[in-house]
Short mmCIF file of C-alpha atoms in Angstrom, two decimals:
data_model
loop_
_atom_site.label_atom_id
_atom_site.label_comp_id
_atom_site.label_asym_id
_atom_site.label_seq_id
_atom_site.Cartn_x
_atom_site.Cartn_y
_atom_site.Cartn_z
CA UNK A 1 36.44 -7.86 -5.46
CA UNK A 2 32.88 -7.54 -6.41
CA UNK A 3 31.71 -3.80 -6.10
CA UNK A 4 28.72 -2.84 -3.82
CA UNK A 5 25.38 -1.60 -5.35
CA UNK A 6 23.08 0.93 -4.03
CA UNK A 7 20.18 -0.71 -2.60
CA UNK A 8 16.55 -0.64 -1.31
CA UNK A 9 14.34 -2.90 0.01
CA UNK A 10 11.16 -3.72 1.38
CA UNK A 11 10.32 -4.83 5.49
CA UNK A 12 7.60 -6.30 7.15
CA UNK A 13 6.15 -9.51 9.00
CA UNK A 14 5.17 -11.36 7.28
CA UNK A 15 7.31 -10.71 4.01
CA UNK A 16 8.21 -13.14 2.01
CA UNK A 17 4.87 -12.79 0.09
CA UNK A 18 6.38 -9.47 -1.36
CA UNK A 19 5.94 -8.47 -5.06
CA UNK A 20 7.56 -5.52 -4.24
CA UNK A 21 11.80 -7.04 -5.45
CA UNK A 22 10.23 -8.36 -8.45
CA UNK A 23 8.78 -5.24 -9.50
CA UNK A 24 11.62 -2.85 -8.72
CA UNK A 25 14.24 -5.31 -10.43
CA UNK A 26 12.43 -5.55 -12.95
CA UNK A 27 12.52 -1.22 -13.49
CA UNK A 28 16.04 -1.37 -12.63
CA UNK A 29 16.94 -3.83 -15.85
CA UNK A 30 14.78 -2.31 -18.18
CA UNK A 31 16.57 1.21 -16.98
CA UNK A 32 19.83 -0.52 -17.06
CA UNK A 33 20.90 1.08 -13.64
CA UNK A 34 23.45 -0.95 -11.46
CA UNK A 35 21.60 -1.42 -8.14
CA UNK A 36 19.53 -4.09 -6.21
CA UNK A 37 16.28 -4.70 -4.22
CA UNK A 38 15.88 -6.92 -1.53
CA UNK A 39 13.40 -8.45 1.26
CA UNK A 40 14.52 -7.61 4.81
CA UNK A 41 12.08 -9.41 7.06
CA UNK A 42 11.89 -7.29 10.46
CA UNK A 43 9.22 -7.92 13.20
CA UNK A 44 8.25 -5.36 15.49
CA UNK A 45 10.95 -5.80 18.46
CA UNK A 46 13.51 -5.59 15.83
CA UNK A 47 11.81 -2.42 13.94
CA UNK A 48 14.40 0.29 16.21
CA UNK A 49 17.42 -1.34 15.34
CA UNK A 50 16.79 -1.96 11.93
CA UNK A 51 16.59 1.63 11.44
CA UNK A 52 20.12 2.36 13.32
CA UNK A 53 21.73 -0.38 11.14
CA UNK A 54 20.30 1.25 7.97
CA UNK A 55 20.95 4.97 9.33
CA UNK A 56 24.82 4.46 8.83
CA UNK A 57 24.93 2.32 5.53
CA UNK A 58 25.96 4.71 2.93
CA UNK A 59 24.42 2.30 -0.03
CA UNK A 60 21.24 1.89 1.61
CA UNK A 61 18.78 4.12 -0.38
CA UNK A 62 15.68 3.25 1.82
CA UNK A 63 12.88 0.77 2.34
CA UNK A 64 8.98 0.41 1.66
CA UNK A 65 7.15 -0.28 4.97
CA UNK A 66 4.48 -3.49 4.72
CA UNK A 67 2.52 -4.72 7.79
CA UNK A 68 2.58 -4.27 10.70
CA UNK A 69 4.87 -1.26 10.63
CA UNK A 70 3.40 1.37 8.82
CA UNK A 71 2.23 3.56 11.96
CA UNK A 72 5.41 2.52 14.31
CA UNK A 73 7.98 3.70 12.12
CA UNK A 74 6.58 7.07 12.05
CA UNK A 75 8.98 7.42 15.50
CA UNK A 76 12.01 6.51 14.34
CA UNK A 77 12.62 9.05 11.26
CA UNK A 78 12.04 12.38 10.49
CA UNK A 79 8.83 13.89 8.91
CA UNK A 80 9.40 16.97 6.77
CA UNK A 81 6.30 16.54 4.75
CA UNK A 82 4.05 16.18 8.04
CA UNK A 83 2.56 12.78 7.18
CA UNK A 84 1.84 12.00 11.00
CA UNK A 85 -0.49 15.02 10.92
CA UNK A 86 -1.97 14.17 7.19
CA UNK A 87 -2.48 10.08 6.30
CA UNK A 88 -0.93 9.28 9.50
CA UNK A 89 0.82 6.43 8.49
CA UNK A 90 4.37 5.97 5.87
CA UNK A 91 5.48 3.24 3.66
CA UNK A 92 8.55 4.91 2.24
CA UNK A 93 11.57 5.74 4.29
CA UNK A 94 14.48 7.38 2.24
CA UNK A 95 17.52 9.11 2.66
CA UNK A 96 18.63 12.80 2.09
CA UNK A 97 22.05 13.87 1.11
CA UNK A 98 22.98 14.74 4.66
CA UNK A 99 22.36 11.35 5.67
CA UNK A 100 18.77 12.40 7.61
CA UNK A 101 16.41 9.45 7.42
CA UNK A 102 12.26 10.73 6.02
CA UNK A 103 9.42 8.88 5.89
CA UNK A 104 6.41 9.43 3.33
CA UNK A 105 3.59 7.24 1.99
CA UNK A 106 3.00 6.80 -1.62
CA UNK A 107 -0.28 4.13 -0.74
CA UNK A 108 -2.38 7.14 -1.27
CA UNK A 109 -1.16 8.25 -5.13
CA UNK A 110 -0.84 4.64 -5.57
CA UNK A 111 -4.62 3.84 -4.28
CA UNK A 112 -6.26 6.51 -6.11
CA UNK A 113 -4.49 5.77 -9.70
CA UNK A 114 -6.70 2.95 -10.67
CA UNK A 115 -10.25 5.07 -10.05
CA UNK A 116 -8.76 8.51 -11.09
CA UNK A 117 -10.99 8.68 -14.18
CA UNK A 118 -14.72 7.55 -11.77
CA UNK A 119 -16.59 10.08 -11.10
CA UNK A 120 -16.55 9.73 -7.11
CA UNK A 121 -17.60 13.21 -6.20
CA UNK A 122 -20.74 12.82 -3.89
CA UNK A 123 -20.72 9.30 -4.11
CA UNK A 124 -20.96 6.94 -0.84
CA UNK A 125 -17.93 4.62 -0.28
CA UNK A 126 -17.16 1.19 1.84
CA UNK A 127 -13.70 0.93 3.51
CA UNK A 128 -12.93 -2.20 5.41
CA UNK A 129 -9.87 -1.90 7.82
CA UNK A 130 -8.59 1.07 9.83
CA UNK A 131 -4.68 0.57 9.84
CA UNK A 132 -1.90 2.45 7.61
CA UNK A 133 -3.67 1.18 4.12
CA UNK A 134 -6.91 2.37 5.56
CA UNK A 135 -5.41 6.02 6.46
CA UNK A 136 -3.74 6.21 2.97
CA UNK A 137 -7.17 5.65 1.40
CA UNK A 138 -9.15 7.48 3.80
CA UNK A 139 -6.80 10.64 3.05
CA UNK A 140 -7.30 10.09 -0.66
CA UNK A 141 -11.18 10.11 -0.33
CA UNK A 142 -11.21 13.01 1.74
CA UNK A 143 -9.59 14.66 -0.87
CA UNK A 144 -12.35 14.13 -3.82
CA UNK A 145 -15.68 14.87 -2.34
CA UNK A 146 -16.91 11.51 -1.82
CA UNK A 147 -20.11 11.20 0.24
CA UNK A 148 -20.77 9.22 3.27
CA UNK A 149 -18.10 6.81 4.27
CA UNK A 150 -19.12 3.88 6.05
CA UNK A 151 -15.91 2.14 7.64
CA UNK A 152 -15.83 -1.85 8.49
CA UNK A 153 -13.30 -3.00 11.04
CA UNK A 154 -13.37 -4.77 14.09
CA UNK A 155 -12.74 -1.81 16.22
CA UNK A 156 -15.67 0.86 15.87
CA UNK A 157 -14.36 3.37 17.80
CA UNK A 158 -11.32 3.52 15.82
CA UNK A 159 -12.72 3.52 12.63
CA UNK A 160 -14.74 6.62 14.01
CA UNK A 161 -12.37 8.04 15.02
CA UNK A 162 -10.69 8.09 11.70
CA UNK A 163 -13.68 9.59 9.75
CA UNK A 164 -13.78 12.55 12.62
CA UNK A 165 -9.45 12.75 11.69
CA UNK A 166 -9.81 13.16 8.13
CA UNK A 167 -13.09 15.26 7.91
CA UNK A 168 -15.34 12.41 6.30
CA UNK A 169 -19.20 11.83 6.70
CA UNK A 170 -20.82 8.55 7.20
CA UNK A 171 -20.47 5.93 9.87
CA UNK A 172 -18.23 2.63 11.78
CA UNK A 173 -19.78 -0.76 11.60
CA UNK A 174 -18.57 -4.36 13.33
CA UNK A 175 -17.61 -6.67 11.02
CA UNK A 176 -20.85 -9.21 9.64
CA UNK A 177 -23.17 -5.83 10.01
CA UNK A 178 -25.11 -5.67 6.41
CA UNK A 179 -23.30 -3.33 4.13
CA UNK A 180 -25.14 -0.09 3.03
CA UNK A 181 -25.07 0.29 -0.97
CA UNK A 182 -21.95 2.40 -2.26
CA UNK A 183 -20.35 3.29 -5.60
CA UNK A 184 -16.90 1.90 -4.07
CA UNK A 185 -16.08 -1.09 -1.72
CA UNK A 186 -12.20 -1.00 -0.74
CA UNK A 187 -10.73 -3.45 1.42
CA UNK A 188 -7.97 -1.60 2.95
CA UNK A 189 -7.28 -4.87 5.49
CA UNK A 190 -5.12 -7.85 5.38
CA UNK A 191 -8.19 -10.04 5.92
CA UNK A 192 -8.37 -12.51 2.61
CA UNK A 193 -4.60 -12.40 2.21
CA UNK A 194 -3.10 -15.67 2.01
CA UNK A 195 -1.95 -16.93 5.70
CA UNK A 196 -4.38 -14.65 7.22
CA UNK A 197 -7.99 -14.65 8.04
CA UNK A 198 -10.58 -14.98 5.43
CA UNK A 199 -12.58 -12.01 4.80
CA UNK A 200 -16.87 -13.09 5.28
CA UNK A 201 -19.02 -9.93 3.51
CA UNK A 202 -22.02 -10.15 1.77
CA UNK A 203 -22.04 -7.86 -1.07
CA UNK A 204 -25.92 -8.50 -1.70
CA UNK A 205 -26.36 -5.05 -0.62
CA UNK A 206 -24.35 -3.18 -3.38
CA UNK A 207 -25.53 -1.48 -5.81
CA UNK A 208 -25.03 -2.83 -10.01
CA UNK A 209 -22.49 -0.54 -10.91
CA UNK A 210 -20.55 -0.69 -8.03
CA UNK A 211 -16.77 -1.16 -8.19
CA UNK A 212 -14.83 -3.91 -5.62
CA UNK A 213 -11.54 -2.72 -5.16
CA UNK A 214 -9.23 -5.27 -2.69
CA UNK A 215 -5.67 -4.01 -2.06
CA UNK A 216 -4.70 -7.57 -1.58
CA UNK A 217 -2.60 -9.20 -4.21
CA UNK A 218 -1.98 -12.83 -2.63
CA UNK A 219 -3.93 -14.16 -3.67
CA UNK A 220 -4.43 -11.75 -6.51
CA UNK A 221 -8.15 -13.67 -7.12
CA UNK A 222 -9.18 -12.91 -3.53
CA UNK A 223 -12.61 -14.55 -2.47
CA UNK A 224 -14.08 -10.99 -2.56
CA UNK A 225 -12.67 -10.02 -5.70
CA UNK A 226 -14.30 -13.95 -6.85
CA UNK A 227 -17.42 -12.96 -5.92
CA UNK A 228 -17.88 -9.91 -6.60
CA UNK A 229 -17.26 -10.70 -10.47
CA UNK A 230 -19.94 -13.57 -10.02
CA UNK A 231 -22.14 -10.39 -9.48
CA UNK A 232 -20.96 -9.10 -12.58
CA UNK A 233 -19.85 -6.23 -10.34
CA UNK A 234 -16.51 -4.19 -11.83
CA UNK A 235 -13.34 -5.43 -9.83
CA UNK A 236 -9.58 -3.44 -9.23
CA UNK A 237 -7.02 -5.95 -7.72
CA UNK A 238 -4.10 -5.17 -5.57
CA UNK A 239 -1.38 -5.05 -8.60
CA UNK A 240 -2.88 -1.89 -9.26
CA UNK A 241 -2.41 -0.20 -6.16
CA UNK A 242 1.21 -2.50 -5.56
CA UNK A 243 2.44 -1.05 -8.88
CA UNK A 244 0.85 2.58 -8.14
CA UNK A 245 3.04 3.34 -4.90
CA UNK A 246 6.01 1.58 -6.68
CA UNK A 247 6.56 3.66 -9.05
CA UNK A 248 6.40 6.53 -6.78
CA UNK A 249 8.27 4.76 -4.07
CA UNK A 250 11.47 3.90 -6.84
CA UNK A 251 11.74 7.31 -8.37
CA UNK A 252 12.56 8.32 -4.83
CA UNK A 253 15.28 5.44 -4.32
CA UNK A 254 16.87 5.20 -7.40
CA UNK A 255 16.56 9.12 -9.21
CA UNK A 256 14.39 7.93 -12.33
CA UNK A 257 10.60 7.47 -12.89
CA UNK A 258 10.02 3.84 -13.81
CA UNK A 259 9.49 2.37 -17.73
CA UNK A 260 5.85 2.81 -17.59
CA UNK A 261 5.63 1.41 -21.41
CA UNK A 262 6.61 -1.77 -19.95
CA UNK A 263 3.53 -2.07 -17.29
CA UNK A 264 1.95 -5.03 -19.34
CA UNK A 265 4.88 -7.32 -19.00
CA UNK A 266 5.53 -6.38 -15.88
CA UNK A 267 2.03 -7.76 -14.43
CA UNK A 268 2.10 -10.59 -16.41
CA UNK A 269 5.49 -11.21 -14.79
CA UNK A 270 3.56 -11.03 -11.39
CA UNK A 271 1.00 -13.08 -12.26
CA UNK A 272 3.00 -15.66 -13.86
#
């Protein structure tokens, strides 16, 4: 009889685009610990009862939360570190000893990783998108004195909304309005991401030394990320974030920080 492993996984819909099994198998071999990752593709009818299923399964360590269900599963487990109130928004569910499910968000540790060492303090910012990836970067910026934030989506009174929740300057535009010139462009959305729509921006308006960051990593060389190195601009693709939250994300699950010395061969194993 083959013995049951511990396990994780990672949910959304779509989801078979996920990096996130081949990164977290790849931490559990180098560690050498007996457990598995898996995909569990759940649309948004289905989000309540995959929850109940999971609640009971005593080798279910917990799940990463993709699209669309970063905000909705916010109602179906518990909140101890007040992340409704705070990013607004999880991508980690996990399990205490008493068997009490908690959500948390790692996107924010795992955005802000990549940029820790720019000097961002005063300096103007672009954000395109307003769901959970938005919220997780949104919180990060309003933690490090950034200046005005100008927010893309297709939804302006959202996206104002959002600077007004998380105590941020600056202003909501429609999509195709010109961009303003910013140290940082982020786009927080799934526009660009392969089976979705393409994302149209002119980055004319930016500034030399501005950094593109895209949190999309399929395609990892996004059409924004393209041009903006044809503009010679500095570029941060979404491995950096993906990896980022991870690591967070699997120390949680499985008890151990992941093999950092090992980072190079694990994105050349996602690239590949």
């Amino acid at each position: 009889m083959t013995d049951i492993l511990p396990y994780a996984e990672v949910i959304g819909d779509p989801i078979a685009h996920s990096k996130s099994p081949l990164i977290h198998k790849f931490w559990l071999e180098k560690l050498g610990i007996k457990a598995d990752y898996r995909v569990c593709h759940v649309k948004p009818d289905e989000l309540k009862d995959y929850i109940a299923s999971r609640r009971n399964d005593p080798d279910w360590q917990g799940c990463n939360v993709t699209i669309p269900h970063k905000l909705a599963i916010m109602d179906h487990v518990s909140d101890p570190g007040e992340v409704r109130s705070s990013i607004g928004a999880m991508n980690t569910i996990a399990r205490t000893r008493d068997g009490t499910l908690f959500g948390t968000n790692t996107d924010a540790g795992g955005f802000f990783a990549p940029i820790a060492d720019v000097p961002l303090s005063g300096q103007d910012v672009i954000v395109i998108g307003a769901g959970g990836a938005a919220q997780a970067v949104l919180f990060a910026l309003s933690r490090i004195d950034v200046g005005s934030v100008t927010i893309i989506n297709r939804n302006v009174l959202k996206a104002s909304a959002l600077l007004a929740r998380f105590g941020l300057k600056g202003q909501a535009l429609e999509h195709g309005s010109s961009l303003p010139s910013a140290r940082l462009l982020v786009n927080a959305s799934a526009l660009g991401m392969k089976g979705q729509d393409p994302l149209h921006i002119d980055l004319s308006g930016l500034p030399d030394d501005a950094i593109v960051y895209d949190l999309v990593y399929v395609p990892i060389k996004t059409p924004l990320l393209v041009a903006a190195r044809k503009r010679g601009l500095e570029t941060i693709d979404g491995l950096a974030m993906l990896i980022g939250q991870a690591a967070v994300a699997f120390e949680i699950f499985f008890g151990q920080a992941p093999p950092v010395e090992h980072d190079d061969e694990l994105r050349k194993l996602l690239l590949a």
